[in-house]
Amino acid sequence: MLITTALLERALPSSVNPDLLYVLAVLLALWSGDRRMVWGCAAMATLLTLTGWLLMTAPTSPLYEAINRFLALLGIWVTTLLGLRLEEHHSHLQRFRQMVEQSPVSIMLTDQQGNIRYVNPQFTRTTGYRAEEVLGQNPRILRSGDTPPETYRELWQTVMAGEKWQGRLC
C-alpha cells in the first residue's frame, strides 16, 4: 500500500502535499483492525516522508518544506495514536455493552426529563414490557400500587442528588 502511495506521489500535481497519502494509508490500516499493520504503516510512512524530504532536489523554500514535512509527520503519528486509542475505547465500550446486556439485574436508563432511553433484556423479562413499549415513556408506567410512596420519594431524592439508589420496587 505504501509503495503505491510512493508511486502516486510522483504523479501528483506539485500543489498537493504527497504526505497526505501517507496519512490516508494509516487510516486504511486502522480500518483493517490489525494493530501491527497500523504501527508498521506509520513507521513506513515516516520513513517515506523523511526519505522524500532528503531526496528532494533544491526545494524552492527549505523552511517551508521542513514545516510541511514536520506537519506531515505530526499528522501521521496523531492519526496513528488517536486511531489506536479510539479503537481501544471502542473495544471497552463493546465489553461494557455486553456486560449490561447479559446482566442478571434489570437496568433502565433515563434522560434528564425522566424519559426511558434504554432497557436491558433482563428488564423486559422482569417487567413483561418489550423495549419498544417503554422507550420514551416515564418510569411511572411501572407503578403497581404496591410500593409505598415514601420509597419513590427516597428514590427520586437520591437520584436527583446524583447518588446511587438501591432498593426494591414492587
Tab-separated table of N, CA and C in Angstrom:
chain	number	residue	atom	x	y	z
A	1	MET	N	0.833	-1.187	0.000
A	1	MET	CA	0.000	0.000	0.000
A	1	MET	C	0.881	1.255	0.000
A	2	LEU	N	1.929	1.261	0.819
A	2	LEU	CA	2.781	2.442	0.878
A	2	LEU	C	3.626	2.600	-0.383
A	3	ILE	N	3.973	1.473	-1.020
A	3	ILE	CA	4.717	1.567	-2.278
A	3	ILE	C	3.841	2.233	-3.326
A	4	THR	N	2.558	1.880	-3.324
A	4	THR	CA	1.611	2.508	-4.243
A	4	THR	C	1.527	4.002	-3.981
A	5	THR	N	1.472	4.401	-2.701
A	5	THR	CA	1.404	5.829	-2.400
A	5	THR	C	2.685	6.533	-2.801
A	6	ALA	N	3.832	5.854	-2.677
A	6	ALA	CA	5.101	6.462	-3.107
A	6	ALA	C	5.095	6.695	-4.610
A	7	LEU	N	4.521	5.750	-5.360
A	7	LEU	CA	4.412	5.927	-6.811
A	7	LEU	C	3.423	7.037	-7.159
A	8	LEU	N	2.326	7.083	-6.411
A	8	LEU	CA	1.333	8.131	-6.651
A	8	LEU	C	1.904	9.520	-6.357
A	9	GLU	N	2.816	9.569	-5.383
A	9	GLU	CA	3.445	10.842	-5.016
A	9	GLU	C	4.070	11.507	-6.239
A	10	ARG	N	4.683	10.710	-7.080
A	10	ARG	CA	5.336	11.245	-8.290
A	10	ARG	C	4.310	11.733	-9.299
A	11	ALA	N	3.099	11.178	-9.260
A	11	ALA	CA	2.076	11.537	-10.244
A	11	ALA	C	1.226	12.724	-9.809
A	12	LEU	N	1.341	13.129	-8.547
A	12	LEU	CA	0.510	14.226	-8.033
A	12	LEU	C	0.971	15.582	-8.565
A	13	PRO	N	0.024	16.497	-8.717
A	13	PRO	CA	0.429	17.871	-9.051
A	13	PRO	C	1.280	18.439	-7.914
A	14	SER	N	2.156	19.360	-8.221
A	14	SER	CA	3.087	19.890	-7.212
A	14	SER	C	2.373	20.635	-6.087
A	15	SER	N	1.125	21.053	-6.303
A	15	SER	CA	0.403	21.790	-5.269
A	15	SER	C	-0.189	20.875	-4.193
A	16	VAL	N	-0.175	19.559	-4.428
A	16	VAL	CA	-0.743	18.612	-3.470
A	16	VAL	C	0.383	18.020	-2.635
A	17	ASN	N	0.229	18.075	-1.328
A	17	ASN	CA	1.237	17.510	-0.427
A	17	ASN	C	1.147	15.987	-0.478
A	18	PRO	N	2.172	15.316	-0.979
A	18	PRO	CA	2.107	13.860	-1.115
A	18	PRO	C	2.019	13.129	0.222
A	19	ASP	N	2.446	13.775	1.292
A	19	ASP	CA	2.426	13.121	2.595
A	19	ASP	C	1.009	12.881	3.101
A	20	LEU	N	0.050	13.584	2.546
A	20	LEU	CA	-1.342	13.330	2.912
A	20	LEU	C	-1.734	11.904	2.541
A	21	LEU	N	-1.129	11.376	1.493
A	21	LEU	CA	-1.400	9.990	1.111
A	21	LEU	C	-0.933	9.027	2.197
A	22	TYR	N	0.137	9.376	2.885
A	22	TYR	CA	0.633	8.511	3.956
A	22	TYR	C	-0.332	8.516	5.141
A	23	VAL	N	-0.922	9.665	5.432
A	23	VAL	CA	-1.941	9.731	6.484
A	23	VAL	C	-3.127	8.865	6.066
A	24	LEU	N	-3.504	8.935	4.806
A	24	LEU	CA	-4.591	8.102	4.286
A	24	LEU	C	-4.240	6.625	4.431
A	25	ALA	N	-2.998	6.269	4.159
A	25	ALA	CA	-2.560	4.874	4.311
A	25	ALA	C	-2.705	4.420	5.764
A	26	VAL	N	-2.359	5.290	6.712
A	26	VAL	CA	-2.510	4.952	8.130
A	26	VAL	C	-3.991	4.763	8.464
A	27	LEU	N	-4.837	5.628	7.934
A	27	LEU	CA	-6.278	5.492	8.169
A	27	LEU	C	-6.800	4.164	7.631
A	28	LEU	N	-6.340	3.780	6.460
A	28	LEU	CA	-6.757	2.498	5.891
A	28	LEU	C	-6.254	1.333	6.740
A	29	ALA	N	-5.049	1.457	7.268
A	29	ALA	CA	-4.522	0.410	8.154
A	29	ALA	C	-5.357	0.329	9.433
A	30	LEU	N	-5.775	1.479	9.956
A	30	LEU	CA	-6.645	1.479	11.134
A	30	LEU	C	-7.954	0.768	10.836
A	31	TRP	N	-8.458	0.980	9.657
A	31	TRP	CA	-9.714	0.357	9.244
A	31	TRP	C	-9.572	-1.157	9.213
A	32	SER	N	-8.376	-1.656	8.912
A	32	SER	CA	-8.154	-3.108	8.852
A	32	SER	C	-8.292	-3.760	10.228
A	33	GLY	N	-8.021	-2.983	11.288
A	33	GLY	CA	-8.134	-3.508	12.642
A	33	GLY	C	-6.899	-4.248	13.130
A	34	ASP	N	-5.859	-4.335	12.315
A	34	ASP	CA	-4.636	-5.033	12.684
A	34	ASP	C	-3.636	-4.025	13.259
A	35	ARG	N	-3.424	-4.080	14.563
A	35	ARG	CA	-2.559	-3.103	15.243
A	35	ARG	C	-1.129	-3.122	14.705
A	36	ARG	N	-0.597	-4.317	14.426
A	36	ARG	CA	0.765	-4.392	13.893
A	36	ARG	C	0.857	-3.712	12.534
A	37	MET	N	-0.197	-3.866	11.745
A	37	MET	CA	-0.209	-3.216	10.430
A	37	MET	C	-0.227	-1.694	10.584
A	38	VAL	N	-0.959	-1.206	11.568
A	38	VAL	CA	-1.035	0.242	11.805
A	38	VAL	C	0.339	0.780	12.194
A	39	TRP	N	0.999	0.114	13.150
A	39	TRP	CA	2.325	0.567	13.582
A	39	TRP	C	3.317	0.499	12.424
A	40	GLY	N	3.272	-0.586	11.676
A	40	GLY	CA	4.170	-0.742	10.534
A	40	GLY	C	3.916	0.301	9.466
A	41	CYS	N	2.660	0.581	9.211
A	41	CYS	CA	2.289	1.579	8.212
A	41	CYS	C	2.763	2.974	8.647
A	42	ALA	N	2.588	3.293	9.929
A	42	ALA	CA	3.029	4.593	10.437
A	42	ALA	C	4.550	4.716	10.350
A	43	ALA	N	5.252	3.644	10.685
A	43	ALA	CA	6.717	3.667	10.604
A	43	ALA	C	7.175	3.825	9.152
A	44	MET	N	6.545	3.083	8.246
A	44	MET	CA	6.908	3.173	6.831
A	44	MET	C	6.565	4.555	6.280
A	45	ALA	N	5.433	5.102	6.682
A	45	ALA	CA	5.044	6.438	6.234
A	45	ALA	C	6.050	7.479	6.724
A	46	THR	N	6.524	7.308	7.945
A	46	THR	CA	7.545	8.213	8.482
A	46	THR	C	8.824	8.109	7.662
A	47	LEU	N	9.231	6.900	7.400
A	47	LEU	CA	10.440	6.677	6.615
A	47	LEU	C	10.314	7.286	5.215
A	48	LEU	N	9.180	7.074	4.571
A	48	LEU	CA	8.979	7.625	3.224
A	48	LEU	C	8.927	9.154	3.236
A	49	THR	N	8.305	9.722	4.276
A	49	THR	CA	8.244	11.176	4.383
A	49	THR	C	9.647	11.760	4.534
A	50	LEU	N	10.431	11.170	5.413
A	50	LEU	CA	11.794	11.664	5.626
A	50	LEU	C	12.674	11.424	4.400
A	51	THR	N	12.524	10.270	3.775
A	51	THR	CA	13.290	9.963	2.565
A	51	THR	C	12.940	10.936	1.443
A	52	GLY	N	11.642	11.196	1.279
A	52	GLY	CA	11.214	12.155	0.258
A	52	GLY	C	11.801	13.530	0.493
A	53	TRP	N	11.920	13.907	1.751
A	53	TRP	CA	12.472	15.226	2.085
A	53	TRP	C	13.975	15.253	1.796
A	54	LEU	N	14.665	14.197	2.198
A	54	LEU	CA	16.118	14.154	2.000
A	54	LEU	C	16.498	14.053	0.521
A	55	LEU	N	15.693	13.375	-0.262
A	55	LEU	CA	15.999	13.194	-1.677
A	55	LEU	C	15.489	14.340	-2.556
A	56	MET	N	14.794	15.276	-1.943
A	56	MET	CA	14.254	16.408	-2.693
A	56	MET	C	15.399	17.239	-3.275
A	57	THR	N	15.267	17.563	-4.533
A	57	THR	CA	16.330	18.360	-5.177
A	57	THR	C	15.989	19.839	-5.076
A	58	ALA	N	16.824	20.577	-4.437
A	58	ALA	CA	16.749	22.029	-4.300
A	58	ALA	C	15.329	22.562	-4.129
A	59	PRO	N	14.742	22.392	-2.923
A	59	PRO	CA	13.400	22.949	-2.708
A	59	PRO	C	13.432	24.470	-2.842
A	60	THR	N	12.324	25.035	-3.331
A	60	THR	CA	12.266	26.488	-3.504
A	60	THR	C	12.326	27.213	-2.168
A	61	SER	N	11.747	26.602	-1.144
A	61	SER	CA	11.782	27.194	0.188
A	61	SER	C	12.065	26.089	1.206
A	62	PRO	N	13.331	25.953	1.625
A	62	PRO	CA	13.685	24.875	2.566
A	62	PRO	C	12.902	24.951	3.883
A	63	LEU	N	12.675	26.157	4.396
A	63	LEU	CA	11.924	26.287	5.647
A	63	LEU	C	10.488	25.821	5.453
A	64	TYR	N	9.882	26.254	4.364
A	64	TYR	CA	8.508	25.856	4.048
A	64	TYR	C	8.433	24.327	3.926
A	65	GLU	N	9.397	23.736	3.250
A	65	GLU	CA	9.407	22.288	3.056
A	65	GLU	C	9.607	21.564	4.385
A	66	ALA	N	10.470	22.091	5.255
A	66	ALA	CA	10.701	21.482	6.570
A	66	ALA	C	9.426	21.528	7.414
A	67	ILE	N	8.746	22.657	7.388
A	67	ILE	CA	7.482	22.790	8.136
A	67	ILE	C	6.447	21.826	7.580
A	68	ASN	N	6.376	21.737	6.258
A	68	ASN	CA	5.433	20.829	5.596
A	68	ASN	C	5.676	19.385	6.019
A	69	ARG	N	6.937	18.970	6.006
A	69	ARG	CA	7.267	17.582	6.374
A	69	ARG	C	7.009	17.336	7.857
A	70	PHE	N	7.299	18.333	8.704
A	70	PHE	CA	7.016	18.201	10.132
A	70	PHE	C	5.516	18.017	10.354
A	71	LEU	N	4.707	18.824	9.680
A	71	LEU	CA	3.248	18.706	9.817
A	71	LEU	C	2.755	17.356	9.289
A	72	ALA	N	3.388	16.862	8.244
A	72	ALA	CA	3.019	15.549	7.717
A	72	ALA	C	3.315	14.459	8.747
A	73	LEU	N	4.500	14.522	9.359
A	73	LEU	CA	4.851	13.544	10.388
A	73	LEU	C	3.905	13.643	11.584
A	74	LEU	N	3.584	14.855	11.951
A	74	LEU	CA	2.631	15.072	13.042
A	74	LEU	C	1.282	14.443	12.680
A	75	GLY	N	0.832	14.664	11.454
A	75	GLY	CA	-0.437	14.080	11.002
A	75	GLY	C	-0.417	12.564	11.024
A	76	ILE	N	0.690	11.986	10.583
A	76	ILE	CA	0.816	10.522	10.566
A	76	ILE	C	0.712	9.965	11.987
A	77	TRP	N	1.471	10.555	12.916
A	77	TRP	CA	1.522	9.996	14.262
A	77	TRP	C	0.306	10.349	15.113
A	78	VAL	N	-0.266	11.520	14.916
A	78	VAL	CA	-1.503	11.852	15.640
A	78	VAL	C	-2.625	10.929	15.175
A	79	THR	N	-2.708	10.711	13.856
A	79	THR	CA	-3.714	9.796	13.318
A	79	THR	C	-3.511	8.393	13.873
A	80	THR	N	-2.280	7.939	13.913
A	80	THR	CA	-1.978	6.595	14.418
A	80	THR	C	-2.360	6.454	15.885
A	81	LEU	N	-1.868	7.368	16.713
A	81	LEU	CA	-2.090	7.242	18.156
A	81	LEU	C	-3.549	7.454	18.540
A	82	LEU	N	-4.184	8.463	17.960
A	82	LEU	CA	-5.596	8.687	18.277
A	82	LEU	C	-6.465	7.556	17.741
A	83	GLY	N	-6.128	7.062	16.563
A	83	GLY	CA	-6.889	5.957	15.988
A	83	GLY	C	-6.812	4.706	16.834
A	84	LEU	N	-5.615	4.378	17.300
A	84	LEU	CA	-5.459	3.203	18.150
A	84	LEU	C	-6.151	3.399	19.493
A	85	ARG	N	-6.092	4.613	20.014
A	85	ARG	CA	-6.774	4.907	21.290
A	85	ARG	C	-8.287	4.798	21.136
A	86	LEU	N	-8.799	5.307	20.032
A	86	LEU	CA	-10.232	5.218	19.758
A	86	LEU	C	-10.661	3.758	19.618
A	87	GLU	N	-9.838	2.977	18.958
A	87	GLU	CA	-10.122	1.545	18.811
A	87	GLU	C	-10.175	0.871	20.179
A	88	GLU	N	-9.254	1.247	21.058
A	88	GLU	CA	-9.220	0.687	22.409
A	88	GLU	C	-10.486	1.062	23.183
A	89	HIS	N	-10.897	2.323	23.091
A	89	HIS	CA	-12.123	2.766	23.771
A	89	HIS	C	-13.336	2.041	23.211
A	90	HIS	N	-13.364	1.850	21.906
A	90	HIS	CA	-14.480	1.143	21.281
A	90	HIS	C	-14.551	-0.288	21.798
A	91	SER	N	-13.402	-0.918	21.968
A	91	SER	CA	-13.346	-2.281	22.486
A	91	SER	C	-13.885	-2.340	23.917
A	92	HIS	N	-13.492	-1.361	24.750
A	92	HIS	CA	-14.003	-1.298	26.131
A	92	HIS	C	-15.508	-1.073	26.139
A	93	LEU	N	-15.965	-0.208	25.266
A	93	LEU	CA	-17.394	0.084	25.183
A	93	LEU	C	-18.176	-1.160	24.776
A	94	GLN	N	-17.638	-1.928	23.838
A	94	GLN	CA	-18.300	-3.168	23.415
A	94	GLN	C	-18.394	-4.157	24.576
A	95	ARG	N	-17.311	-4.273	25.356
A	95	ARG	CA	-17.329	-5.181	26.511
A	95	ARG	C	-18.330	-4.703	27.563
A	96	PHE	N	-18.389	-3.395	27.792
A	96	PHE	CA	-19.343	-2.849	28.758
A	96	PHE	C	-20.770	-3.106	28.289
A	97	ARG	N	-21.010	-2.894	27.006
A	97	ARG	CA	-22.351	-3.126	26.456
A	97	ARG	C	-22.756	-4.582	26.627
A	98	GLN	N	-21.833	-5.493	26.347
A	98	GLN	CA	-22.109	-6.911	26.506
A	98	GLN	C	-22.429	-7.240	27.963
A	99	MET	N	-21.687	-6.625	28.889
A	99	MET	CA	-21.914	-6.850	30.310
A	99	MET	C	-23.320	-6.392	30.713
A	100	VAL	N	-23.725	-5.219	30.241
A	100	VAL	CA	-25.052	-4.684	30.563
A	100	VAL	C	-26.142	-5.559	29.946
A	101	GLU	N	-25.930	-5.964	28.695
A	101	GLU	CA	-26.919	-6.785	28.001
A	101	GLU	C	-27.098	-8.138	28.685
A	102	GLN	N	-26.033	-8.690	29.271
A	102	GLN	CA	-26.096	-10.016	29.886
A	102	GLN	C	-26.316	-9.956	31.400
A	103	SER	N	-26.509	-8.773	31.935
A	103	SER	CA	-26.664	-8.622	33.377
A	103	SER	C	-27.915	-9.350	33.879
A	104	PRO	N	-27.815	-9.993	35.046
A	104	PRO	CA	-28.994	-10.643	35.628
A	104	PRO	C	-29.904	-9.636	36.346
A	105	VAL	N	-29.510	-8.357	36.344
A	105	VAL	CA	-30.264	-7.298	37.009
A	105	VAL	C	-30.944	-6.434	35.961
A	106	SER	N	-32.159	-5.990	36.238
A	106	SER	CA	-32.857	-5.083	35.327
A	106	SER	C	-32.162	-3.733	35.322
A	107	ILE	N	-31.892	-3.223	34.133
A	107	ILE	CA	-31.248	-1.920	34.004
A	107	ILE	C	-32.100	-1.042	33.102
A	108	MET	N	-32.364	0.171	33.596
A	108	MET	CA	-33.137	1.144	32.845
A	108	MET	C	-32.397	2.475	32.922
A	109	LEU	N	-32.171	3.109	31.784
A	109	LEU	CA	-31.535	4.419	31.749
A	109	LEU	C	-32.552	5.444	31.278
A	110	THR	N	-32.543	6.606	31.926
A	110	THR	CA	-33.455	7.683	31.535
A	110	THR	C	-32.661	8.931	31.192
A	111	ASP	N	-33.312	9.840	30.470
A	111	ASP	CA	-32.693	11.143	30.220
A	111	ASP	C	-33.006	12.062	31.388
A	112	GLN	N	-32.601	13.311	31.301
A	112	GLN	CA	-32.789	14.241	32.422
A	112	GLN	C	-34.249	14.581	32.677
A	113	GLN	N	-35.094	14.361	31.676
A	113	GLN	CA	-36.528	14.615	31.860
A	113	GLN	C	-37.231	13.386	32.451
A	114	GLY	N	-36.493	12.303	32.637
A	114	GLY	CA	-37.078	11.105	33.212
A	114	GLY	C	-37.654	10.150	32.184
A	115	ASN	N	-37.437	10.402	30.897
A	115	ASN	CA	-37.946	9.500	29.865
A	115	ASN	C	-36.985	8.333	29.670
A	116	ILE	N	-37.539	7.151	29.545
A	116	ILE	CA	-36.717	5.945	29.406
A	116	ILE	C	-36.030	5.952	28.044
A	117	ARG	N	-34.707	5.788	28.051
A	117	ARG	CA	-33.915	5.780	26.815
A	117	ARG	C	-33.326	4.407	26.513
A	118	TYR	N	-33.211	3.552	27.537
A	118	TYR	CA	-32.633	2.226	27.322
A	118	TYR	C	-33.118	1.281	28.406
A	119	VAL	N	-33.390	0.047	28.023
A	119	VAL	CA	-33.640	-1.042	28.973
A	119	VAL	C	-32.888	-2.266	28.482
A	120	ASN	N	-32.356	-3.045	29.406
A	120	ASN	CA	-31.639	-4.251	29.007
A	120	ASN	C	-32.622	-5.430	28.895
A	121	PRO	N	-32.188	-6.543	28.330
A	121	PRO	CA	-33.080	-7.694	28.170
A	121	PRO	C	-33.674	-8.204	29.486
A	122	GLN	N	-32.909	-8.137	30.599
A	122	GLN	CA	-33.456	-8.600	31.880
A	122	GLN	C	-34.641	-7.734	32.310
A	123	PHE	N	-34.603	-6.446	31.995
A	123	PHE	CA	-35.733	-5.562	32.298
A	123	PHE	C	-36.985	-6.072	31.591
A	124	THR	N	-36.843	-6.434	30.327
A	124	THR	CA	-38.020	-6.895	29.576
A	124	THR	C	-38.528	-8.229	30.123
A	125	ARG	N	-37.606	-9.101	30.560
A	125	ARG	CA	-38.039	-10.381	31.142
A	125	ARG	C	-38.744	-10.164	32.479
A	126	THR	N	-38.219	-9.238	33.276
A	126	THR	CA	-38.779	-8.996	34.605
A	126	THR	C	-40.134	-8.306	34.541
A	127	THR	N	-40.255	-7.297	33.694
A	127	THR	CA	-41.479	-6.495	33.666
A	127	THR	C	-42.525	-7.024	32.686
A	128	GLY	N	-42.095	-7.765	31.686
A	128	GLY	CA	-43.036	-8.216	30.662
A	128	GLY	C	-43.235	-7.198	29.550
A	129	TYR	N	-42.675	-6.001	29.714
A	129	TYR	CA	-42.756	-4.975	28.662
A	129	TYR	C	-41.680	-5.240	27.607
A	130	ARG	N	-42.015	-5.009	26.354
A	130	ARG	CA	-41.000	-5.009	25.307
A	130	ARG	C	-40.309	-3.643	25.346
A	131	ALA	N	-39.063	-3.599	24.928
A	131	ALA	CA	-38.306	-2.343	24.950
A	131	ALA	C	-39.048	-1.259	24.180
A	132	GLU	N	-39.610	-1.590	23.026
A	132	GLU	CA	-40.314	-0.596	22.204
A	132	GLU	C	-41.498	0.030	22.941
A	133	GLU	N	-42.087	-0.717	23.868
A	133	GLU	CA	-43.244	-0.208	24.611
A	133	GLU	C	-42.849	0.837	25.658
A	134	VAL	N	-41.638	0.736	26.205
A	134	VAL	CA	-41.266	1.627	27.296
A	134	VAL	C	-40.352	2.768	26.883
A	135	LEU	N	-39.643	2.625	25.740
A	135	LEU	CA	-38.737	3.692	25.324
A	135	LEU	C	-39.522	4.982	25.084
A	136	GLY	N	-39.036	6.066	25.679
A	136	GLY	CA	-39.710	7.361	25.575
A	136	GLY	C	-40.763	7.571	26.656
A	137	GLN	N	-41.118	6.520	27.382
A	137	GLN	CA	-42.109	6.619	28.456
A	137	GLN	C	-41.433	7.035	29.757
A	138	ASN	N	-42.243	7.481	30.701
A	138	ASN	CA	-41.762	7.795	32.035
A	138	ASN	C	-41.795	6.507	32.862
A	139	PRO	N	-40.821	6.273	33.737
A	139	PRO	CA	-40.828	5.059	34.559
A	139	PRO	C	-42.091	4.894	35.406
A	140	ARG	N	-42.867	5.955	35.495
A	140	ARG	CA	-44.128	5.923	36.235
A	140	ARG	C	-45.041	4.790	35.747
A	141	ILE	N	-44.874	4.389	34.478
A	141	ILE	CA	-45.744	3.335	33.935
A	141	ILE	C	-45.542	1.998	34.642
A	142	LEU	N	-44.457	1.887	35.416
A	142	LEU	CA	-44.164	0.640	36.121
A	142	LEU	C	-44.814	0.576	37.504
A	143	ARG	N	-45.445	1.659	37.935
A	143	ARG	CA	-46.045	1.667	39.279
A	143	ARG	C	-47.164	0.634	39.367
A	144	SER	N	-47.052	-0.200	40.388
A	144	SER	CA	-48.058	-1.246	40.592
A	144	SER	C	-49.065	-0.859	41.675
A	145	GLY	N	-48.688	0.111	42.492
A	145	GLY	CA	-49.530	0.472	43.628
A	145	GLY	C	-49.103	-0.254	44.893
A	146	ASP	N	-48.180	-1.215	44.757
A	146	ASP	CA	-47.722	-1.995	45.915
A	146	ASP	C	-46.487	-1.410	46.592
A	147	THR	N	-45.863	-0.435	45.977
A	147	THR	CA	-44.677	0.191	46.558
A	147	THR	C	-45.124	1.451	47.298
A	148	PRO	N	-44.694	1.620	48.550
A	148	PRO	CA	-45.108	2.804	49.318
A	148	PRO	C	-44.580	4.099	48.675
A	149	PRO	N	-45.371	5.188	48.745
A	149	PRO	CA	-44.950	6.473	48.174
A	149	PRO	C	-43.623	6.977	48.743
A	150	GLU	N	-43.326	6.645	50.011
A	150	GLU	CA	-42.063	7.073	50.613
A	150	GLU	C	-40.865	6.501	49.852
A	151	THR	N	-41.005	5.293	49.334
A	151	THR	CA	-39.916	4.655	48.584
A	151	THR	C	-39.615	5.471	47.332
A	152	TYR	N	-40.672	5.920	46.640
A	152	TYR	CA	-40.480	6.727	45.429
A	152	TYR	C	-39.843	8.074	45.761
A	153	ARG	N	-40.286	8.690	46.859
A	153	ARG	CA	-39.691	9.971	47.265
A	153	ARG	C	-38.204	9.804	47.548
A	154	GLU	N	-37.873	8.744	48.273
A	154	GLU	CA	-36.465	8.465	48.591
A	154	GLU	C	-35.665	8.213	47.310
A	155	LEU	N	-36.238	7.434	46.418
A	155	LEU	CA	-35.582	7.132	45.152
A	155	LEU	C	-35.262	8.416	44.403
A	156	TRP	N	-36.262	9.286	44.203
A	156	TRP	CA	-36.046	10.499	43.413
A	156	TRP	C	-35.126	11.487	44.111
A	157	GLN	N	-35.198	11.606	45.420
A	157	GLN	CA	-34.283	12.493	46.139
A	157	GLN	C	-32.836	12.017	45.968
A	158	THR	N	-32.649	10.719	46.054
A	158	THR	CA	-31.306	10.155	45.923
A	158	THR	C	-30.774	10.357	44.511
A	159	VAL	N	-31.582	10.022	43.506
A	159	VAL	CA	-31.160	10.138	42.108
A	159	VAL	C	-30.911	11.591	41.729
A	160	MET	N	-31.782	12.484	42.145
A	160	MET	CA	-31.626	13.905	41.810
A	160	MET	C	-30.410	14.524	42.492
A	161	ALA	N	-29.968	13.918	43.593
A	161	ALA	CA	-28.761	14.384	44.275
A	161	ALA	C	-27.498	13.812	43.614
A	162	GLY	N	-27.707	12.990	42.564
A	162	GLY	CA	-26.590	12.417	41.841
A	162	GLY	C	-25.985	11.212	42.528
A	163	GLU	N	-26.721	10.635	43.459
A	163	GLU	CA	-26.220	9.480	44.182
A	163	GLU	C	-26.849	8.205	43.642
A	164	LYS	N	-26.346	7.060	44.101
A	164	LYS	CA	-26.827	5.758	43.646
A	164	LYS	C	-27.920	5.276	44.580
A	165	TRP	N	-29.082	4.945	44.002
A	165	TRP	CA	-30.175	4.416	44.801
A	165	TRP	C	-30.258	2.919	44.607
A	166	GLN	N	-30.426	2.218	45.706
A	166	GLN	CA	-30.687	0.780	45.657
A	166	GLN	C	-31.919	0.507	46.488
A	167	GLY	N	-32.741	-0.321	45.957
A	167	GLY	CA	-33.967	-0.656	46.680
A	167	GLY	C	-34.782	-1.646	45.888
A	168	ARG	N	-35.981	-1.855	46.354
A	168	ARG	CA	-36.862	-2.816	45.701
A	168	ARG	C	-38.195	-2.142	45.389
A	169	LEU	N	-38.581	-2.259	44.145
A	169	LEU	CA	-39.883	-1.754	43.717
A	169	LEU	C	-40.773	-2.952	43.386
A	170	CYS	N	-42.007	-2.879	43.827
A	170	CYS	CA	-42.939	-3.972	43.525
A	170	CYS	C	-43.792	-3.605	42.323
